[in-house]
XYZ file of C-alpha atoms in Angstrom:
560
model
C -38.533 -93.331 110.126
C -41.696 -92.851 108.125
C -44.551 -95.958 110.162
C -46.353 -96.514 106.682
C -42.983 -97.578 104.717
C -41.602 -99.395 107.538
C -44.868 -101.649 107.560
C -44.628 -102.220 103.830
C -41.011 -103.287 103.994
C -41.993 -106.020 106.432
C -45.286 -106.843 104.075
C -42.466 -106.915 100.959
C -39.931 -109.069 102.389
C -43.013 -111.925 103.456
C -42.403 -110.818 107.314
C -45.770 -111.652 108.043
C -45.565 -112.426 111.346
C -43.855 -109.466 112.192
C -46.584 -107.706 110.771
C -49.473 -109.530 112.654
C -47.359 -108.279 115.901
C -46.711 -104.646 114.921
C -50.319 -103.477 112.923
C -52.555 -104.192 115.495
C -50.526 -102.033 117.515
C -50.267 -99.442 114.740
C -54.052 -100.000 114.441
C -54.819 -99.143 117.930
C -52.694 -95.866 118.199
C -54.125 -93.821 114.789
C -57.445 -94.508 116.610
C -56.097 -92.602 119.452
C -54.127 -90.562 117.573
C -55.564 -89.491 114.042
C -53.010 -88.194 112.783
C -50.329 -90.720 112.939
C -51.135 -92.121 109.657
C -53.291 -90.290 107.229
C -56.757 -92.694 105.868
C -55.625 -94.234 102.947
C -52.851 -95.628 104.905
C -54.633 -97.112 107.534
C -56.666 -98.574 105.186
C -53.891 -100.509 103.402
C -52.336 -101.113 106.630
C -55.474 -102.973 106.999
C -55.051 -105.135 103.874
C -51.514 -105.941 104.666
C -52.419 -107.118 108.269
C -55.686 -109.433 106.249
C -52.772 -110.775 103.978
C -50.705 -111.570 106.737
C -53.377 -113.621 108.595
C -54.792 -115.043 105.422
C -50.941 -116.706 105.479
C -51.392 -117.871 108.711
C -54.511 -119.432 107.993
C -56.605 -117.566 110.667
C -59.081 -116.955 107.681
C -62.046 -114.879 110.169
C -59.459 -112.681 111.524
C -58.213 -111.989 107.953
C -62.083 -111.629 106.752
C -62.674 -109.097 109.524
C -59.517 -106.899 108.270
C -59.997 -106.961 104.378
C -64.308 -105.480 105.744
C -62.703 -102.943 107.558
C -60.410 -102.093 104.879
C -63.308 -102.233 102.126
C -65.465 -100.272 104.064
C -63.299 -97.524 105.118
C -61.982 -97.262 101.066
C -65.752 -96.580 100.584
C -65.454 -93.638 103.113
C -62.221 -92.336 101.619
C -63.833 -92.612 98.006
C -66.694 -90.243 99.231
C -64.895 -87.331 100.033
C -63.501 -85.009 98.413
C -60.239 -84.632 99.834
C -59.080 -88.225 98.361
C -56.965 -87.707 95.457
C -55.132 -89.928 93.213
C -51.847 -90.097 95.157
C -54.155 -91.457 98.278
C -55.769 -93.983 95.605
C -52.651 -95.293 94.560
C -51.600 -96.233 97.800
C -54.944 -98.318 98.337
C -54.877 -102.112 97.310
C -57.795 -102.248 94.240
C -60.987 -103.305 95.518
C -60.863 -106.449 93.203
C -57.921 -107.873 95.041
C -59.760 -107.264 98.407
C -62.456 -109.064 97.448
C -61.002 -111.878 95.395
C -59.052 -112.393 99.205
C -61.869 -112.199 100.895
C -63.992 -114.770 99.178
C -60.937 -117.144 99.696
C -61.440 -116.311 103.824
C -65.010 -117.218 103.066
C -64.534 -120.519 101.452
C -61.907 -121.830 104.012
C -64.574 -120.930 106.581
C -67.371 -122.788 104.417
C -68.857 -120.163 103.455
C -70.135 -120.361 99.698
C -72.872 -118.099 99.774
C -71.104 -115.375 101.049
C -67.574 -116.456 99.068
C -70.150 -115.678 95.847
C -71.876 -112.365 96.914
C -68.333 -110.877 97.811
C -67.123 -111.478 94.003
C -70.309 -110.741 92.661
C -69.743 -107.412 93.960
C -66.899 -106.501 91.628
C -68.309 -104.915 88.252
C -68.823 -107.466 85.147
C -66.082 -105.310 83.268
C -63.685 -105.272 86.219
C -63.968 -108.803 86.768
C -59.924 -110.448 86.234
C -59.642 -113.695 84.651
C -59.231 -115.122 87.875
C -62.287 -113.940 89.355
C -64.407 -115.162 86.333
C -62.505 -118.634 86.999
C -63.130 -118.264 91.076
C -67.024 -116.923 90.332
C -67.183 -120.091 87.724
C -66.648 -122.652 90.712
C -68.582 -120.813 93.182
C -71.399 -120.861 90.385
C -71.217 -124.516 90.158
C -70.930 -125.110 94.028
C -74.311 -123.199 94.341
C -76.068 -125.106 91.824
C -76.347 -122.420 89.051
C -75.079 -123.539 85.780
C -75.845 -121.004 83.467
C -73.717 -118.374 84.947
C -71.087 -120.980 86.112
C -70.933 -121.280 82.088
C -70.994 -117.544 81.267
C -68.077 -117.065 83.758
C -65.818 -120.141 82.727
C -66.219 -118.976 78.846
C -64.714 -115.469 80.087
C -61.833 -117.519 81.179
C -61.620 -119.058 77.649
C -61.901 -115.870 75.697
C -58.963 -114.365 77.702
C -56.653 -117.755 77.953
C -57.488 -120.453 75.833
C -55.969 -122.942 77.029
C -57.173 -122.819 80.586
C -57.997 -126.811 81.375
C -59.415 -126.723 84.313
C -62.242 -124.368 82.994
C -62.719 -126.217 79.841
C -62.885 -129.636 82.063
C -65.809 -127.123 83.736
C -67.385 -126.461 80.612
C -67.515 -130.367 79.949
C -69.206 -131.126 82.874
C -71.641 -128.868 82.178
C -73.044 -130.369 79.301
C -71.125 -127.586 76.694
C -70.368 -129.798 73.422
C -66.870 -130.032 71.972
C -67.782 -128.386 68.819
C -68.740 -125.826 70.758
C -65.065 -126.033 72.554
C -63.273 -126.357 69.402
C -64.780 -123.107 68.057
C -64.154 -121.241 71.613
C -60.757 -122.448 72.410
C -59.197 -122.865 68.737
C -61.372 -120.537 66.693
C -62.664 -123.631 65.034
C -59.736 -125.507 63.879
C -57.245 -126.591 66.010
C -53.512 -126.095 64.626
C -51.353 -129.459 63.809
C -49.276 -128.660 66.652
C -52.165 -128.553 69.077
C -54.170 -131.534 67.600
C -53.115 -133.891 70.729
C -54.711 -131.193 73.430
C -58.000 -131.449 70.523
C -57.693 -135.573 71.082
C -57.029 -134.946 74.472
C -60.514 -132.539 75.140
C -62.429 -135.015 72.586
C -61.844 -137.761 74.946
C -62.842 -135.875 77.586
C -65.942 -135.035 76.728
C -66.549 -139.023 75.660
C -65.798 -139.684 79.178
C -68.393 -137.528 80.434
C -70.768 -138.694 77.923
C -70.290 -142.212 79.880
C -69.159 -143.193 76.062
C -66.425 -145.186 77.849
C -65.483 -146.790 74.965
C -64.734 -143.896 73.057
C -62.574 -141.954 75.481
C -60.571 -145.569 76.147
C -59.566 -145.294 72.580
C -58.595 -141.788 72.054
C -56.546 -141.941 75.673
C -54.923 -145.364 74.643
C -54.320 -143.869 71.262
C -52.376 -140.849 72.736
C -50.372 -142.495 75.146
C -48.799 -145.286 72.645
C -48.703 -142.727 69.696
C -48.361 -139.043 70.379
C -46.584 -136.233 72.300
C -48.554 -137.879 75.633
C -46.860 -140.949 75.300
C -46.319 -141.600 79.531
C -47.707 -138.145 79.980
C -49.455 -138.640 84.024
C -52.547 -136.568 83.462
C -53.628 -138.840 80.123
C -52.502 -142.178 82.296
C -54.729 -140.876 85.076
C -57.565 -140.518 82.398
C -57.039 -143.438 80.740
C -57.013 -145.594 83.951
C -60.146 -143.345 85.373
C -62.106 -144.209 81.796
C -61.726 -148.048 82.410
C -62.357 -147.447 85.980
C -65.723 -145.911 84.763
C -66.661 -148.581 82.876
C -66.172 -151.286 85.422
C -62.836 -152.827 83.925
C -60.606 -152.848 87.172
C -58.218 -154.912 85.544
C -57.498 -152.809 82.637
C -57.724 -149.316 85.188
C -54.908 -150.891 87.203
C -51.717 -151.124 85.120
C -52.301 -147.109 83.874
C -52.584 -145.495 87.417
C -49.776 -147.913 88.852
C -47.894 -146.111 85.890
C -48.787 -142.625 87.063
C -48.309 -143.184 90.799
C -44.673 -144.564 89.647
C -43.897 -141.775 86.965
C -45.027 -138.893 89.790
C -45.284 -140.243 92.949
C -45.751 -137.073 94.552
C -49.151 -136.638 92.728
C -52.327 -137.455 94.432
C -54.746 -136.944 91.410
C -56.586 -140.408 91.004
C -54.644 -141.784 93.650
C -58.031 -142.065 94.980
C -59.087 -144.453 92.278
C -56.295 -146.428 92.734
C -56.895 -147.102 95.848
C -60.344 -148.567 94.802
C -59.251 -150.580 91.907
C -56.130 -152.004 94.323
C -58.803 -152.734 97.178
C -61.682 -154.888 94.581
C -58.087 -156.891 93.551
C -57.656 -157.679 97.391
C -53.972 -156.125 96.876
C -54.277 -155.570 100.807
C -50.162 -155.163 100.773
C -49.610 -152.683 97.588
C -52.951 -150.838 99.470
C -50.872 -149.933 102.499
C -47.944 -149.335 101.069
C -49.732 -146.563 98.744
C -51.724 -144.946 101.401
C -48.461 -144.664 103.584
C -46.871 -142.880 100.211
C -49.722 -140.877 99.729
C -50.235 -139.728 103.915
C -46.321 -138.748 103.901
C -47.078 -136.365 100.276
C -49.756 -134.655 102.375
C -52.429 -135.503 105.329
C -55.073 -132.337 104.501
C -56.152 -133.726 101.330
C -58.819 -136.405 100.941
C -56.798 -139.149 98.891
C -54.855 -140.483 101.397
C -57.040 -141.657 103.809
C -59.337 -142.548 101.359
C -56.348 -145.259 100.559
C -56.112 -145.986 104.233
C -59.773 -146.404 104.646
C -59.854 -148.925 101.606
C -57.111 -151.001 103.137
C -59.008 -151.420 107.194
C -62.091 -152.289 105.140
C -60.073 -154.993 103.542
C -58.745 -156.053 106.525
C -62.343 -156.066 108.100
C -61.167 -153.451 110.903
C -64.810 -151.712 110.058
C -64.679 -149.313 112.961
C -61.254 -147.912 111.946
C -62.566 -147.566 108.173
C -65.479 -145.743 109.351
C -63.032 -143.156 111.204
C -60.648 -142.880 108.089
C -63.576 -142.578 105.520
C -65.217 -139.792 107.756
C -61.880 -138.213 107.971
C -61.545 -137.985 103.946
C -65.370 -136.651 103.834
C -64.179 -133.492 106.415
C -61.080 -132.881 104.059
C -63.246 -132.360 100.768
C -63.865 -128.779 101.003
C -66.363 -126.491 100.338
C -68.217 -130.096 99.242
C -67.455 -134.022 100.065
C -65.943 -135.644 96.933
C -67.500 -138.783 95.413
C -64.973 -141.568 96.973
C -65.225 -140.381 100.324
C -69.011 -140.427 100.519
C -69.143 -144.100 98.188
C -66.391 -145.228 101.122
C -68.158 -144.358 104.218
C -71.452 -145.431 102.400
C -69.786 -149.189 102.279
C -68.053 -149.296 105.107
C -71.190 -148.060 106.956
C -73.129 -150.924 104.627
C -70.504 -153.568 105.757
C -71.493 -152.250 109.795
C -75.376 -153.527 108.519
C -75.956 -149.704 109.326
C -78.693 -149.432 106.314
C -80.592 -146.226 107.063
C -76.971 -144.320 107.903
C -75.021 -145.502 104.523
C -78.443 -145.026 101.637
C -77.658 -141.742 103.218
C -74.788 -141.246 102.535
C -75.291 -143.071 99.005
C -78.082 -140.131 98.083
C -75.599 -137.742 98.704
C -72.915 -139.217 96.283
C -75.662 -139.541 93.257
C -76.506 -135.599 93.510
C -73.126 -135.516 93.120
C -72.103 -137.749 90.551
C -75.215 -140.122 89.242
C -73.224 -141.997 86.511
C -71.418 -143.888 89.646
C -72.494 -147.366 89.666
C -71.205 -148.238 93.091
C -73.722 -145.653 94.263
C -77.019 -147.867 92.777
C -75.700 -151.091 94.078
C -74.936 -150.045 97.811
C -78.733 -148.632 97.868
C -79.559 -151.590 95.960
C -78.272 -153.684 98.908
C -79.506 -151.806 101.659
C -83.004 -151.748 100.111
C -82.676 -155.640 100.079
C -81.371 -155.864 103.602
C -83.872 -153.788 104.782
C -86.243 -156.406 103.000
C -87.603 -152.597 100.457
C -88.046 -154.631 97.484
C -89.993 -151.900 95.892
C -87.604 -149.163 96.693
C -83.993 -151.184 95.166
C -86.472 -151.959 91.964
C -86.766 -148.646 91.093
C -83.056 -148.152 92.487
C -81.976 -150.313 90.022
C -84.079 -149.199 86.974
C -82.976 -145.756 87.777
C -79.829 -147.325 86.882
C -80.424 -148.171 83.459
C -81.595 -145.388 82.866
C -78.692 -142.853 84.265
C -75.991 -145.243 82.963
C -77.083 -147.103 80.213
C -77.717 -150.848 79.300
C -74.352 -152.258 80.392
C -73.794 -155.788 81.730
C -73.010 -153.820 85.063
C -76.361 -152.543 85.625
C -78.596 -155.359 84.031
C -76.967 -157.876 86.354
C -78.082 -155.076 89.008
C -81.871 -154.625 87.886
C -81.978 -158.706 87.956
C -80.133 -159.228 91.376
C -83.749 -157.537 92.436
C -85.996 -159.628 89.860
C -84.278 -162.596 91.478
C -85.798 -162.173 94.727
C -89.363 -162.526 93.708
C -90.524 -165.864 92.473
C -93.113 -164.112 90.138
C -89.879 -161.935 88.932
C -87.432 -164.727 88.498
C -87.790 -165.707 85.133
C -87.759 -162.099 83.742
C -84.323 -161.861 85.798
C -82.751 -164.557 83.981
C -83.390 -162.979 80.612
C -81.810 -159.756 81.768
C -78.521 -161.967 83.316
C -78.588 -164.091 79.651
C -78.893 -159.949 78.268
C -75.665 -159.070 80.160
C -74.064 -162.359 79.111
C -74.481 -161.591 75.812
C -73.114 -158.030 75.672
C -69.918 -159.089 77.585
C -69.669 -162.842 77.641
C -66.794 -162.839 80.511
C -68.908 -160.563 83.265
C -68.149 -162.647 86.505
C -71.447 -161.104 88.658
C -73.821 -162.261 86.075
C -72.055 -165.634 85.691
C -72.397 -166.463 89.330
C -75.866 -165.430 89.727
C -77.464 -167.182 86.666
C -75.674 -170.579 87.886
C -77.211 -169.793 91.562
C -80.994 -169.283 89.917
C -80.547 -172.571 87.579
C -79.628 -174.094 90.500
C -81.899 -172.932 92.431
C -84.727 -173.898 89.800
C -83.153 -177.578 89.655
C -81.763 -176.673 86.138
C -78.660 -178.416 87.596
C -77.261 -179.320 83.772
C -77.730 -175.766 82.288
C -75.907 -174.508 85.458
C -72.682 -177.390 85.071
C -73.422 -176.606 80.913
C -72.576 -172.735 81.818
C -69.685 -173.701 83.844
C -67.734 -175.675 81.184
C -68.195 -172.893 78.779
C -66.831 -170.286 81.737
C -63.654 -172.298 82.501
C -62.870 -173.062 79.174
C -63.056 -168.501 78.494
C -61.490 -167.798 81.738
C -60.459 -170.880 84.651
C -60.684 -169.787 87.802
C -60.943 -170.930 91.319
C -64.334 -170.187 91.842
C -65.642 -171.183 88.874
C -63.694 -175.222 89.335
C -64.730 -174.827 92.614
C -68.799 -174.334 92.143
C -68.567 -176.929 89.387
C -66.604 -179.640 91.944
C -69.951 -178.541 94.214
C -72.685 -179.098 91.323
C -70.752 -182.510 90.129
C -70.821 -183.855 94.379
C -74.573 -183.284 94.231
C -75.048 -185.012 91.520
C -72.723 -188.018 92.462
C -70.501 -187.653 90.363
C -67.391 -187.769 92.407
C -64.881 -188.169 90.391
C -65.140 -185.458 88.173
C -65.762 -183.573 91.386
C -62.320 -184.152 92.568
C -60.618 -183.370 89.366
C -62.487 -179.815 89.222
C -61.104 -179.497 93.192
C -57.739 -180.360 92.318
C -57.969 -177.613 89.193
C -59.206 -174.875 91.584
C -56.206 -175.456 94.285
C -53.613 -175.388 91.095
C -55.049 -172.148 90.502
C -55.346 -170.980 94.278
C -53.085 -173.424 96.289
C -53.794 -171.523 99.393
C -57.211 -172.189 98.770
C -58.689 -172.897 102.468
C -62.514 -173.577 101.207
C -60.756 -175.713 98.318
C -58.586 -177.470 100.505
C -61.399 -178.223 103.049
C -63.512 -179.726 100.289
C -61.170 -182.101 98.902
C -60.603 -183.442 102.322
C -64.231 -184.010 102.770
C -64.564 -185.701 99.381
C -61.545 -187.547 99.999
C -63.023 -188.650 103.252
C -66.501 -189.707 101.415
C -64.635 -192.184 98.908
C -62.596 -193.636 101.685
C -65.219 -193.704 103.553
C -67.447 -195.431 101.161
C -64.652 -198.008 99.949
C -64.360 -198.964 103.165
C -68.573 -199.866 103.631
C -68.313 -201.638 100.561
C -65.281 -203.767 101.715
C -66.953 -204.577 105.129
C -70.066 -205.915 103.001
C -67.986 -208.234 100.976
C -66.910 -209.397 104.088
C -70.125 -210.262 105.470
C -70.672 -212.496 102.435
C -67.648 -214.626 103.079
C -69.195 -218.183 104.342
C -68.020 -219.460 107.309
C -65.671 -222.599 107.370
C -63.766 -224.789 109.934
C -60.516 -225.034 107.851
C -58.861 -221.130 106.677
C -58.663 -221.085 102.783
C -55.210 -221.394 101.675
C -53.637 -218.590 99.451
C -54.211 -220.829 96.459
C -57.647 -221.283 97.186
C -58.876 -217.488 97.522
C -58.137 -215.661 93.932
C -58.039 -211.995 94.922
C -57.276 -209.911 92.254
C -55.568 -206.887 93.379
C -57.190 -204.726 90.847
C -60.494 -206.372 90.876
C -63.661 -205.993 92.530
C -64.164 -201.892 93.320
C -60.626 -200.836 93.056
C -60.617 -201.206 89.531
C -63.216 -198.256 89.498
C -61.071 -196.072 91.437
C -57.774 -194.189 91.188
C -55.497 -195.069 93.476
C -53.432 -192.184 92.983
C -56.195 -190.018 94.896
C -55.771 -191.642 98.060
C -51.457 -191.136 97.691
């Protein structure tokens, strides 16, 4: 029985637990006996024993064995006595490395994950270590290379997505893409993966717009009709842009079509927890935690639903626990969850920290600007959310989003207010239906006595888009100004649209309560005015009309 072939023929047939049991062993006895196994073997005993712990997941034992193995190939390569036979038998140092910079990133270890690849020769570099030395690249903040290294990938397999969705995000053009990855003119066959890249690189533009129209136009028209990757990116662009409503119905569609998929489940989750879907939010982050409980997305979903529920502490736990399962670096959700959650605690210094770190990541997130935005404001920093906010327009653009944003701030300085107002009427303008700006430009009429513009606004509103809230603040505006009547009709409106309205509810009882109320003052005053008399009137002698008097101002039907 020859050792060496024995130990490959448990390393063949994936015995690797076998093999952690026997090589140490094997290990041990060619140091005390050197001629057991002859070098090159002990070196690839070496490697198999790395591989098998690298299955096992005990990455800095497997780290320490692919070293050794490295190292003593060095020795071998030295002297003479190494011939080809011997080299055969050795695993090529490429494949040592490319497994030991996966030990290194399991132990968070970037820098060291990059120098082992950057080892390997440029011209023995495999597509996949161009495509592992592109992300390490990225991870360590150096673009140029990370660009050099992803167009290898390109040149040797065109249509490698994930590297072009690299290239995109660093800024390469999609002329530039078209002449890499088609030679310059994409075939009829493969227009739709053209479409498909085009829209892409709108999305990372921020040219929301755009990339909603190509991604819309392939999914009702082409080959990608219910395709889950283009729903994800469809629902992600409208995301983007701040249309939840629009995001929702493509990523339900993907979560239904694969629902073993966690890509943008993530974003679901958010667009599901701004609907206050508390019940579709659970049951997606129980789907999502039985798929898997390593990766990030499901208890990003779980997190989402506490906050919704108010259980703050357990949201904390749950968004902390998504941060810990982004590796090598915390993904954007995570870090925007915990930053809100930690916001919603009144924990102000702890979650702008946690902000920052989500716009080095990804500085085209709105939710980022306003949670610093409000913690600036809570923490009474006017100056700090002003420039906040203006950073805003400027990373983002001029979108209704982040001009309602910039004059949330204006609003809070008297000498400011006025300028605010134009920047609301701005936002108004460019999207006519935007709910934030709405509400806050009837809160500074009102709160500059411009009570008609504010009821003016209003009308317009319900007439685009009735809703509870909006009938609701009206009813408000209409009591103060006595008009109660109209009040209680604009009530009434907002519980038909809500009838489990409590606030709505509650008001109508109170105005109910004021008209009774007030009836009955005015009855007892007519009384007074009776004159007194000896004799009681007979029936004939009083005329009391039943609809006279006050009651023929009101509507009886309110009081039924």
């Amino acid at each position: 029985m020859i050792l060496q072939e024995q130990i490959q023929i448990l390393f063949d047939n994936k015995l690797f637990t076998n093999i952690v049991a026997l090589a140490p062993m094997v290990l041990s006895a060619t140091d005390n006996n050197t001629e057991l196994l002859p070098p090159a073997s002990i070196a690839q005993t070496m490697v198999y024993l790395a591989d098998s712990y690298l299955e096992q997941k005990e990455y800095g034992k497997a780290e320490v064995y692919y070293r050794k193995a490295l190292d003593l190939r060095k020795t071998l390569s030295k002297q003479r006595g190494l011939g080809s036979s011997a080299a055969k038998e050795l695993s090529a140092e490429t494949e040592i490395r490319y497994q030991m910079h996966i030990c290194h990133l399991a132990l968070k270890q970037p820098v060291q994950a990059l120098l082992v690849l950057q080892g390997i020769p440029a011209k023995l570099r495999s597509v996949k270590v161009n495509m592992a030395l592109g992300k390490l690249y990225v991870m360590n903040g150096l673009e140029r290379p990370a660009i050099s290294a992803f167009k290898e990938v390109i040149r040797e397999c065109p249509l490698a997505i994930e590297a072009t969705l690299a290239l995109i995000k660093l800024g390469v053009s999609y002329v530039e893409l078209v002449r890499l990855i088609f030679n310059g003119n994409p075939s009829n066959n493969l227009d739709w993966i053209a479409q498909w890249i085009k829209g892409q690189c709108h999305l990372h533009s921020c040219e929301y717009l755009s990339a909603s129209t190509i991604f819309c136009h392939l999914q009702d028209t082409s080959l990608l009709k219910d395709d889950v990757t283009n729903l994800i990116s469809q629902g992600t662009t409208f995301f983007l842009a701040g249309d939840f409503t629009s995001a929702l119905q493509p990523l339900q569609r993907a979560h239904a079509l694969d629902p073993l998929s966690l890509k943008g489940m993530d974003i679901l989750a958010v667009v599901l927890a701004n609907e206050k879907k508390s019940a579709e939010l659970e049951a997606l982050a129980l789907k999502l935690i039985s798929v898997s409980d390593s990766s990030f997305e499901p208890w990003v979903a779980m997190g989402y639903h506490y906050l919704l529920s108010r259980k703050l502490t357990r949201a904390l736990y749950l968004a902390h626990k998504a941060c810990t399962c982004c590796t090598p670096s915390p993904g954007i959700e995570p870090l925007i969850l915990k930053g809100t959650v930690l916001q919603e605690l009144k924990k102000w210094p702890e979650a702008i920290t946690h902000f920052r770190e989500g716009l080095q990541i990804a500085p085209h997130r709105f939710e980022i600007y306003r949670g610093i935005v409000h913690c600036y404001l809570a923490l009474q920093r006017s100056r700090e959310a002003m420039n906040i906010a203006a950073s805003s327009l400027h990373h983002i653009g001029h979108t209704p989003r982040t001009f309602t944003l910039y004059a949330s701030v204006l609003l809070k300085d008297p000498v400011t207010t006025a300028k605010g107002k134009v920047f609301l009427e701005r936002a108004l303008n460019m999207d006519p239906r935007y709910a934030p700006a709405v509400f806050l430009l009837i809160d500074s009429y009102e709160q500059a006595g411009q009570r008609s513009k504010a009821i003016e606004l209003l009308n317009k509103q319900i007439n685009q888009q009735p809703s509870n809230r909006l009938h609701h603040i009206l009813g408000d505006l209409l009591v103060k100004n006595g008009e109660m009547d109209k009040a209680l009709e604009q009530y009434n409106s907002a519980l038909m649209l809500e009838p489990n309205n409590v606030k709505t509810m509650e008001a109508i009882n109170r105005l109910e309560n004021a008209l009774v109320a007030k009836l009955e003052n005015h009855l007892d005053l007519e009384a007074d005015d009776i004159p007194d008399s000896d004799e009681e009137p007979t029936i004939e002698e009083v005329d009391i009309d039943p609809m006279g008097g006050m009651w023929a101002d009101m509507n009886l039907d309110q009081f039924r």
